[in-house]
Amino acid sequence: MKGVMVELRQERLKMASDEHTHASEYLTRSEAASYLNVPAHWLANNTKTGPRFIKIGGLVRYSVAALDAFMAAHECRQ
């Protein structure tokens, strides 16, 4: 099951990075939402409880490592 999750994350990252000419380890809010398979407004509304992000002026970026860490921290066995 863990291998499937890794493959799915890699596929989502590839989809997000295919939209740009260069791959970056930092994603926009909409790219991060696509990577996590959640609506972008969920990320905007959950800045306190959601994944860690970087804010530069008005720009918000999410590192892939932070998104993966957030998902791993919320993994359940149910």
Coordinates of C-alpha atoms in Angstrom, one line a residue, residues 27-69:
L27 CA 4.6 24.4 -5.6
T28 CA 2.0 27.2 -5.9
R29 CA -1.2 26.8 -3.9
S30 CA -3.1 25.3 -6.8
E31 CA -0.2 22.9 -7.6
A32 CA 0.0 21.9 -4.0
A33 CA -3.8 21.3 -3.9
S34 CA -3.5 19.2 -7.0
Y35 CA -0.6 17.2 -5.4
L36 CA -2.7 16.6 -2.3
N37 CA -5.9 16.1 -4.2
V38 CA -7.8 18.8 -2.2
P39 CA -9.4 22.0 -3.2
A40 CA -7.1 25.1 -3.3
H41 CA -9.4 26.9 -1.0
W42 CA -8.9 24.2 1.6
L43 CA -5.2 25.1 1.8
A44 CA -6.1 28.8 2.0
N45 CA -8.5 28.2 4.8
N46 CA -6.3 25.9 6.8
T47 CA -3.1 27.9 7.1
K48 CA -2.9 27.1 10.9
T49 CA -3.6 23.4 10.7
G50 CA -2.6 22.5 7.1
P51 CA 0.8 21.9 5.7
R52 CA 3.6 24.3 6.4
F53 CA 4.2 26.9 3.7
I54 CA 6.6 29.7 2.7
K55 CA 5.3 33.2 2.2
I56 CA 7.3 35.8 0.2
G57 CA 5.4 39.0 0.0
G58 CA 2.0 37.9 -1.2
L59 CA 3.2 34.7 -2.8
V60 CA 2.6 31.4 -1.0
R61 CA 4.7 28.3 -1.8
Y62 CA 4.6 24.8 -0.5
S63 CA 7.6 22.5 -0.5
V64 CA 7.0 19.0 -1.6
A65 CA 8.8 17.7 1.5
A66 CA 6.4 19.7 3.7
L67 CA 3.4 18.3 1.8
D68 CA 4.7 14.7 2.2
A69 CA 5.4 15.3 5.9

